[in-house]
């Protein structure tokens, strides 16, 4: 007798597909909202489910269809308690119920497909309490199809329910969204996903290693379908077991411990050892682009642990990642980690575009190793000025990052030139206080209701306090003071200045001081410079003095092509405007 044919294998993603809300993992917020709505009989007629691939959008739509059409011996009544199959549940689960219509919008995008739905909506359900339309990938519908659906979606018959699913919620018109109750399905967290996979493996009677599950969970990126597909593949690849070695080979991953060793060698400047480790991982089958990506992942992990120490407790991390990641976070400065991330991120793109990925990966590692050995700006300034290097603010450990960036705050170069400012290095622990209490705090000009102007400098400050940009720019750049006394000012207009500014200034002064001011224009040709011109001249002189400073000269010689870009003057030097003496008393005409 011939053997009976065996049933075809059903993949894990379909075999363990949730059939009710008790087995739907990772979407507790949505289940609670729906449970409250069903309990209060406040069930909407249209729902839209959005989220990344594999988080349960279509599955949730089918469970909702069961909940709408649940009918038992007591009669039809919508409920989320689906522990006992109702009259229509089996047909809905198997996708053959006549009143639950599923449509793939990716292959039915036109208005004609929507017209079929609009026409069928007029007819009551054949056997179930509700006629349910499930439209998957609804964002693929055309504009005409969306517009044709609007009226029916807003006022459907009482026996019709719509459930939409999409991965691109932003492509769905707002007119559709406003007619639906929206649920955002979240990525499944590593803790929940790990427990879910363990329960499935226990039901299947398959042994596994925790490290292997951690790799699968990380690769699955919060998608239940992706994780189950990878688990299916790992079981087949490992001949009935799920081990770390087989998962590494299947995913083309390098050994995580070797990746961490490679990270330590690179950040320690040991490029020879790093290249040997890279070659060994490549010979074991690891892809160069994957190796660079793994280094990026570990750099991000160390940085995240440095900022949020609790990140080391993530269950998807291997013991090496958890322990050594925390050690690196305590030893490396944020400057070193961000520089490593930038170099690796750029290297990943180069490896993806290179004809020979291994060569591009090795060049990226060499660049990172030599960058790790570069002196910090503080060390460089100390060497140029023949001074001892400043002590780092953050600890360096075990020879890592030799002569690398310290953890101190930014430091600016001091140039001994006239009217130049020295910006001191601020330690991280004192930086907030230094920011809250600056050494030179600008004193705001507090003006009373009627201001008192005693000098040309007070007049400029008053225009600034009143935020009169036109008057202030004219005072600084269009006129030069000749004489100043209470109620009377004599000025000389610069070439090209607008004469109408005199009347404007007079009106402003009367409004600000409550007095009439006589403003006259000197008949003599203007001599000297305006305040703006004087400030520009002082800046130019300071720039020249800075360029001649010995320390700056040493820097320019050390770095060919470098140049002095900007020189900042002190506030008091920049705003220096000598008060004008009052004009001499006028003589009588006798």
mmCIF file of C-alpha atoms in Angstrom, residues 71-344:
data_model
loop_
_atom_site.group_PDB
_atom_site.id
_atom_site.type_symbol
_atom_site.label_atom_id
_atom_site.label_comp_id
_atom_site.label_asym_id
_atom_site.label_seq_id
_atom_site.Cartn_x
_atom_site.Cartn_y
_atom_site.Cartn_z
ATOM 1 C CA UNK A 71 -22.358 34.815 16.654
ATOM 2 C CA UNK A 72 -23.008 31.960 19.049
ATOM 3 C CA UNK A 73 -26.059 30.170 20.439
ATOM 4 C CA UNK A 74 -27.267 33.379 22.076
ATOM 5 C CA UNK A 75 -27.229 35.221 18.758
ATOM 6 C CA UNK A 76 -24.948 37.763 17.071
ATOM 7 C CA UNK A 77 -23.089 40.160 19.353
ATOM 8 C CA UNK A 78 -19.768 41.919 18.609
ATOM 9 C CA UNK A 79 -17.110 40.983 21.166
ATOM 10 C CA UNK A 80 -13.352 40.719 21.575
ATOM 11 C CA UNK A 81 -13.676 37.494 23.545
ATOM 12 C CA UNK A 82 -12.972 35.007 20.764
ATOM 13 C CA UNK A 83 -11.770 32.124 22.931
ATOM 14 C CA UNK A 84 -14.676 30.020 21.637
ATOM 15 C CA UNK A 85 -15.163 29.947 17.876
ATOM 16 C CA UNK A 86 -18.426 31.432 16.699
ATOM 17 C CA UNK A 87 -20.575 30.432 13.769
ATOM 18 C CA UNK A 88 -18.636 32.496 11.221
ATOM 19 C CA UNK A 89 -15.151 32.382 12.781
ATOM 20 C CA UNK A 90 -13.769 29.338 10.939
ATOM 21 C CA UNK A 91 -14.744 30.658 7.511
ATOM 22 C CA UNK A 92 -13.258 34.079 8.292
ATOM 23 C CA UNK A 93 -9.997 32.521 9.558
ATOM 24 C CA UNK A 94 -9.665 30.468 6.395
ATOM 25 C CA UNK A 95 -10.455 33.506 4.214
ATOM 26 C CA UNK A 96 -13.560 32.038 2.533
ATOM 27 C CA UNK A 97 -16.430 33.944 4.151
ATOM 28 C CA UNK A 98 -18.649 35.623 1.587
ATOM 29 C CA UNK A 99 -19.308 38.684 3.762
ATOM 30 C CA UNK A 100 -15.645 39.441 4.528
ATOM 31 C CA UNK A 101 -14.113 40.828 1.340
ATOM 32 C CA UNK A 102 -10.340 41.340 1.206
ATOM 33 C CA UNK A 103 -8.855 43.476 -1.573
ATOM 34 C CA UNK A 104 -5.222 44.171 -2.373
ATOM 35 C CA UNK A 105 -5.039 47.839 -3.361
ATOM 36 C CA UNK A 106 -1.602 47.314 -4.884
ATOM 37 C CA UNK A 107 -3.161 45.293 -7.730
ATOM 38 C CA UNK A 108 -6.603 46.965 -7.708
ATOM 39 C CA UNK A 109 -5.784 50.640 -7.804
ATOM 40 C CA UNK A 110 -8.382 52.163 -10.134
ATOM 41 C CA UNK A 111 -11.774 53.780 -9.767
ATOM 42 C CA UNK A 112 -13.453 50.770 -11.415
ATOM 43 C CA UNK A 113 -12.351 48.543 -8.534
ATOM 44 C CA UNK A 114 -13.852 50.994 -6.059
ATOM 45 C CA UNK A 115 -17.068 51.175 -8.075
ATOM 46 C CA UNK A 116 -17.503 47.434 -7.492
ATOM 47 C CA UNK A 117 -17.279 48.040 -3.738
ATOM 48 C CA UNK A 118 -19.721 50.969 -3.928
ATOM 49 C CA UNK A 119 -22.222 48.861 -5.864
ATOM 50 C CA UNK A 120 -21.963 45.866 -3.523
ATOM 51 C CA UNK A 121 -22.343 48.043 -0.408
ATOM 52 C CA UNK A 122 -26.019 48.506 -1.296
ATOM 53 C CA UNK A 123 -26.758 44.846 -0.594
ATOM 54 C CA UNK A 124 -27.042 43.451 2.927
ATOM 55 C CA UNK A 125 -24.688 40.684 4.126
ATOM 56 C CA UNK A 126 -25.588 37.149 3.096
ATOM 57 C CA UNK A 127 -25.234 35.434 6.473
ATOM 58 C CA UNK A 128 -23.049 37.421 8.885
ATOM 59 C CA UNK A 129 -24.251 40.435 10.882
ATOM 60 C CA UNK A 130 -21.825 42.770 9.080
ATOM 61 C CA UNK A 131 -20.280 43.023 5.646
ATOM 62 C CA UNK A 132 -16.584 43.816 6.210
ATOM 63 C CA UNK A 133 -14.276 45.249 3.538
ATOM 64 C CA UNK A 134 -10.553 44.815 4.226
ATOM 65 C CA UNK A 135 -8.368 46.854 1.850
ATOM 66 C CA UNK A 136 -4.660 46.141 2.214
ATOM 67 C CA UNK A 137 -1.958 48.652 1.147
ATOM 68 C CA UNK A 138 -4.684 51.267 0.758
ATOM 69 C CA UNK A 139 -2.129 54.000 -0.012
ATOM 70 C CA UNK A 140 -1.697 52.451 -3.490
ATOM 71 C CA UNK A 141 -5.188 53.544 -4.592
ATOM 72 C CA UNK A 142 -5.345 56.249 -7.229
ATOM 73 C CA UNK A 143 -6.627 59.741 -6.509
ATOM 74 C CA UNK A 144 -9.841 59.042 -8.384
ATOM 75 C CA UNK A 145 -10.357 55.840 -6.393
ATOM 76 C CA UNK A 146 -9.903 57.676 -3.104
ATOM 77 C CA UNK A 147 -12.345 60.382 -4.163
ATOM 78 C CA UNK A 148 -14.891 57.793 -5.269
ATOM 79 C CA UNK A 149 -14.726 56.152 -1.857
ATOM 80 C CA UNK A 150 -15.270 59.314 0.200
ATOM 81 C CA UNK A 151 -19.081 59.474 0.265
ATOM 82 C CA UNK A 152 -19.567 55.779 0.974
ATOM 83 C CA UNK A 153 -16.851 55.849 3.648
ATOM 84 C CA UNK A 154 -18.463 58.797 5.414
ATOM 85 C CA UNK A 155 -22.032 57.477 5.459
ATOM 86 C CA UNK A 156 -22.004 53.704 4.912
ATOM 87 C CA UNK A 157 -25.044 51.488 5.569
ATOM 88 C CA UNK A 158 -25.295 50.328 9.197
ATOM 89 C CA UNK A 159 -24.280 46.780 8.256
ATOM 90 C CA UNK A 160 -20.948 47.760 6.575
ATOM 91 C CA UNK A 161 -17.497 48.053 8.175
ATOM 92 C CA UNK A 162 -14.271 49.204 6.474
ATOM 93 C CA UNK A 163 -10.776 48.212 7.624
ATOM 94 C CA UNK A 164 -7.772 49.709 5.820
ATOM 95 C CA UNK A 165 -4.138 48.686 6.264
ATOM 96 C CA UNK A 166 -1.087 50.598 5.044
ATOM 97 C CA UNK A 167 2.631 50.959 5.605
ATOM 98 C CA UNK A 168 2.658 54.491 4.134
ATOM 99 C CA UNK A 169 0.161 56.468 6.172
ATOM 100 C CA UNK A 170 1.451 59.788 4.814
ATOM 101 C CA UNK A 171 0.335 58.833 1.305
ATOM 102 C CA UNK A 172 -3.268 58.414 2.401
ATOM 103 C CA UNK A 173 -5.325 61.605 1.786
ATOM 104 C CA UNK A 174 -6.400 63.476 4.880
ATOM 105 C CA UNK A 175 -9.998 63.263 3.669
ATOM 106 C CA UNK A 176 -9.780 59.483 4.129
ATOM 107 C CA UNK A 177 -7.976 59.696 7.472
ATOM 108 C CA UNK A 178 -10.594 62.063 8.899
ATOM 109 C CA UNK A 179 -13.300 59.453 8.248
ATOM 110 C CA UNK A 180 -11.438 56.586 9.955
ATOM 111 C CA UNK A 181 -10.368 55.629 13.441
ATOM 112 C CA UNK A 182 -6.582 55.321 13.241
ATOM 113 C CA UNK A 183 -4.403 52.785 15.072
ATOM 114 C CA UNK A 184 -0.591 52.896 14.889
ATOM 115 C CA UNK A 185 0.828 49.417 15.390
ATOM 116 C CA UNK A 186 4.228 49.643 17.069
ATOM 117 C CA UNK A 187 7.382 47.669 16.459
ATOM 118 C CA UNK A 188 7.536 44.737 18.841
ATOM 119 C CA UNK A 189 10.102 45.323 21.567
ATOM 120 C CA UNK A 190 13.096 42.944 21.881
ATOM 121 C CA UNK A 191 11.887 41.677 25.270
ATOM 122 C CA UNK A 192 8.447 40.695 23.970
ATOM 123 C CA UNK A 193 9.839 39.297 20.708
ATOM 124 C CA UNK A 194 12.409 37.158 22.522
ATOM 125 C CA UNK A 195 9.724 35.640 24.738
ATOM 126 C CA UNK A 196 7.477 35.067 21.726
ATOM 127 C CA UNK A 197 10.186 33.195 19.807
ATOM 128 C CA UNK A 198 11.067 31.135 22.873
ATOM 129 C CA UNK A 199 7.427 30.049 23.264
ATOM 130 C CA UNK A 200 7.252 29.013 19.594
ATOM 131 C CA UNK A 201 10.486 27.023 19.845
ATOM 132 C CA UNK A 202 9.153 25.304 22.972
ATOM 133 C CA UNK A 203 5.987 24.289 21.105
ATOM 134 C CA UNK A 204 8.084 23.021 18.211
ATOM 135 C CA UNK A 205 10.440 21.146 20.555
ATOM 136 C CA UNK A 206 13.557 22.811 19.127
ATOM 137 C CA UNK A 207 16.628 23.647 21.197
ATOM 138 C CA UNK A 208 18.242 27.080 20.894
ATOM 139 C CA UNK A 209 20.983 29.317 22.229
ATOM 140 C CA UNK A 210 20.010 32.692 23.738
ATOM 141 C CA UNK A 211 22.749 34.451 21.761
ATOM 142 C CA UNK A 212 21.289 33.085 18.521
ATOM 143 C CA UNK A 213 17.828 34.420 19.396
ATOM 144 C CA UNK A 214 19.341 37.811 20.215
ATOM 145 C CA UNK A 215 20.874 37.943 16.724
ATOM 146 C CA UNK A 216 17.562 37.019 15.090
ATOM 147 C CA UNK A 217 15.644 39.593 17.143
ATOM 148 C CA UNK A 218 18.137 42.294 16.218
ATOM 149 C CA UNK A 219 17.962 41.407 12.531
ATOM 150 C CA UNK A 220 14.142 41.245 12.604
ATOM 151 C CA UNK A 221 13.882 44.943 13.595
ATOM 152 C CA UNK A 222 10.636 44.594 15.527
ATOM 153 C CA UNK A 223 8.707 42.752 12.795
ATOM 154 C CA UNK A 224 7.029 39.516 13.895
ATOM 155 C CA UNK A 225 6.889 38.149 10.352
ATOM 156 C CA UNK A 226 10.577 38.915 9.711
ATOM 157 C CA UNK A 227 11.591 37.280 12.984
ATOM 158 C CA UNK A 228 9.561 34.143 12.279
ATOM 159 C CA UNK A 229 10.932 33.901 8.738
ATOM 160 C CA UNK A 230 14.494 34.196 10.054
ATOM 161 C CA UNK A 231 13.715 31.635 12.744
ATOM 162 C CA UNK A 232 12.353 29.248 10.111
ATOM 163 C CA UNK A 233 15.522 29.682 8.096
ATOM 164 C CA UNK A 234 17.753 29.244 11.159
ATOM 165 C CA UNK A 235 16.016 25.975 12.085
ATOM 166 C CA UNK A 236 16.578 24.624 8.588
ATOM 167 C CA UNK A 237 20.163 25.919 8.469
ATOM 168 C CA UNK A 238 20.995 24.373 11.844
ATOM 169 C CA UNK A 239 19.347 21.025 11.036
ATOM 170 C CA UNK A 240 16.704 21.325 13.722
ATOM 171 C CA UNK A 241 18.596 23.480 16.242
ATOM 172 C CA UNK A 242 19.170 27.216 16.537
ATOM 173 C CA UNK A 243 22.767 27.949 17.478
ATOM 174 C CA UNK A 244 24.793 31.142 17.433
ATOM 175 C CA UNK A 245 27.305 29.716 14.954
ATOM 176 C CA UNK A 246 24.673 28.775 12.382
ATOM 177 C CA UNK A 247 22.841 32.110 12.728
ATOM 178 C CA UNK A 248 26.116 33.995 12.230
ATOM 179 C CA UNK A 249 26.823 32.010 9.090
ATOM 180 C CA UNK A 250 23.252 32.399 7.858
ATOM 181 C CA UNK A 251 23.145 36.180 8.329
ATOM 182 C CA UNK A 252 26.743 36.749 7.248
ATOM 183 C CA UNK A 253 27.585 38.269 10.620
ATOM 184 C CA UNK A 254 30.983 38.474 12.166
ATOM 185 C CA UNK A 255 31.527 37.121 15.637
ATOM 186 C CA UNK A 256 30.278 39.819 18.024
ATOM 187 C CA UNK A 257 33.228 39.274 20.349
ATOM 188 C CA UNK A 258 35.631 39.646 17.413
ATOM 189 C CA UNK A 259 33.799 42.801 16.327
ATOM 190 C CA UNK A 260 34.310 44.256 19.797
ATOM 191 C CA UNK A 261 37.989 43.251 19.657
ATOM 192 C CA UNK A 262 38.243 44.993 16.282
ATOM 193 C CA UNK A 263 36.646 48.125 17.773
ATOM 194 C CA UNK A 264 39.177 48.134 20.620
ATOM 195 C CA UNK A 265 42.092 47.699 18.232
ATOM 196 C CA UNK A 266 40.915 50.549 16.005
ATOM 197 C CA UNK A 267 40.271 52.976 18.857
ATOM 198 C CA UNK A 268 43.645 52.034 20.299
ATOM 199 C CA UNK A 269 45.461 52.832 17.037
ATOM 200 C CA UNK A 270 46.651 49.220 16.571
ATOM 201 C CA UNK A 271 45.976 49.110 12.852
ATOM 202 C CA UNK A 272 48.075 46.002 12.150
ATOM 203 C CA UNK A 273 46.033 43.880 14.534
ATOM 204 C CA UNK A 274 42.826 45.425 13.213
ATOM 205 C CA UNK A 275 43.634 44.498 9.597
ATOM 206 C CA UNK A 276 44.467 40.915 10.648
ATOM 207 C CA UNK A 277 41.157 40.645 12.530
ATOM 208 C CA UNK A 278 39.301 42.066 9.536
ATOM 209 C CA UNK A 279 40.904 39.507 7.202
ATOM 210 C CA UNK A 280 40.124 36.648 9.577
ATOM 211 C CA UNK A 281 36.448 37.625 9.761
ATOM 212 C CA UNK A 282 36.334 38.009 5.976
ATOM 213 C CA UNK A 283 37.848 34.540 5.493
ATOM 214 C CA UNK A 284 35.149 33.149 7.811
ATOM 215 C CA UNK A 285 32.510 34.441 5.395
ATOM 216 C CA UNK A 286 31.613 37.828 6.867
ATOM 217 C CA UNK A 287 30.692 40.499 4.340
ATOM 218 C CA UNK A 288 32.883 43.682 4.489
ATOM 219 C CA UNK A 289 29.850 45.955 4.405
ATOM 220 C CA UNK A 290 28.262 43.955 7.222
ATOM 221 C CA UNK A 291 31.462 44.258 9.280
ATOM 222 C CA UNK A 292 31.457 48.046 8.912
ATOM 223 C CA UNK A 293 27.757 48.078 9.792
ATOM 224 C CA UNK A 294 28.486 45.983 12.898
ATOM 225 C CA UNK A 295 31.169 48.463 13.937
ATOM 226 C CA UNK A 296 28.662 51.291 13.440
ATOM 227 C CA UNK A 297 26.147 49.419 15.584
ATOM 228 C CA UNK A 298 28.638 48.890 18.384
ATOM 229 C CA UNK A 299 29.802 52.523 18.237
ATOM 230 C CA UNK A 300 26.180 53.597 18.547
ATOM 231 C CA UNK A 301 25.666 51.166 21.419
ATOM 232 C CA UNK A 302 28.671 52.511 23.358
ATOM 233 C CA UNK A 303 27.540 56.097 22.768
ATOM 234 C CA UNK A 304 24.001 55.270 23.873
ATOM 235 C CA UNK A 305 25.253 53.561 27.043
ATOM 236 C CA UNK A 306 27.415 56.595 27.750
ATOM 237 C CA UNK A 307 24.372 58.864 27.545
ATOM 238 C CA UNK A 308 21.808 56.419 29.003
ATOM 239 C CA UNK A 309 23.561 53.806 31.198
ATOM 240 C CA UNK A 310 20.329 51.793 31.475
ATOM 241 C CA UNK A 311 20.662 50.930 27.761
ATOM 242 C CA UNK A 312 23.135 48.211 28.771
ATOM 243 C CA UNK A 313 20.222 46.217 30.232
ATOM 244 C CA UNK A 314 18.667 45.520 26.803
ATOM 245 C CA UNK A 315 17.857 41.820 26.576
ATOM 246 C CA UNK A 316 18.767 41.677 22.885
ATOM 247 C CA UNK A 317 22.423 42.414 23.739
ATOM 248 C CA UNK A 318 24.949 39.663 24.105
ATOM 249 C CA UNK A 319 26.913 39.424 27.384
ATOM 250 C CA UNK A 320 30.024 40.775 25.625
ATOM 251 C CA UNK A 321 28.091 43.760 24.271
ATOM 252 C CA UNK A 322 26.557 44.479 27.657
ATOM 253 C CA UNK A 323 29.750 44.256 29.749
ATOM 254 C CA UNK A 324 32.384 45.569 27.352
ATOM 255 C CA UNK A 325 30.075 48.224 25.944
ATOM 256 C CA UNK A 326 29.695 49.687 29.430
ATOM 257 C CA UNK A 327 33.491 49.562 29.897
ATOM 258 C CA UNK A 328 34.131 51.456 26.657
ATOM 259 C CA UNK A 329 31.438 53.992 27.549
ATOM 260 C CA UNK A 330 33.347 54.829 30.725
ATOM 261 C CA UNK A 331 36.725 55.094 29.003
ATOM 262 C CA UNK A 332 36.045 56.862 25.713
ATOM 263 C CA UNK A 333 35.146 60.506 25.379
ATOM 264 C CA UNK A 334 32.122 61.662 23.449
ATOM 265 C CA UNK A 335 34.424 63.389 20.982
ATOM 266 C CA UNK A 336 36.168 60.089 20.163
ATOM 267 C CA UNK A 337 32.882 58.226 19.741
ATOM 268 C CA UNK A 338 31.290 60.814 17.466
ATOM 269 C CA UNK A 339 34.428 60.976 15.326
ATOM 270 C CA UNK A 340 34.476 57.166 15.034
ATOM 271 C CA UNK A 341 30.799 57.170 14.044
ATOM 272 C CA UNK A 342 31.353 59.754 11.294
ATOM 273 C CA UNK A 343 34.300 57.843 9.804
ATOM 274 C CA UNK A 344 32.521 54.477 9.931
#
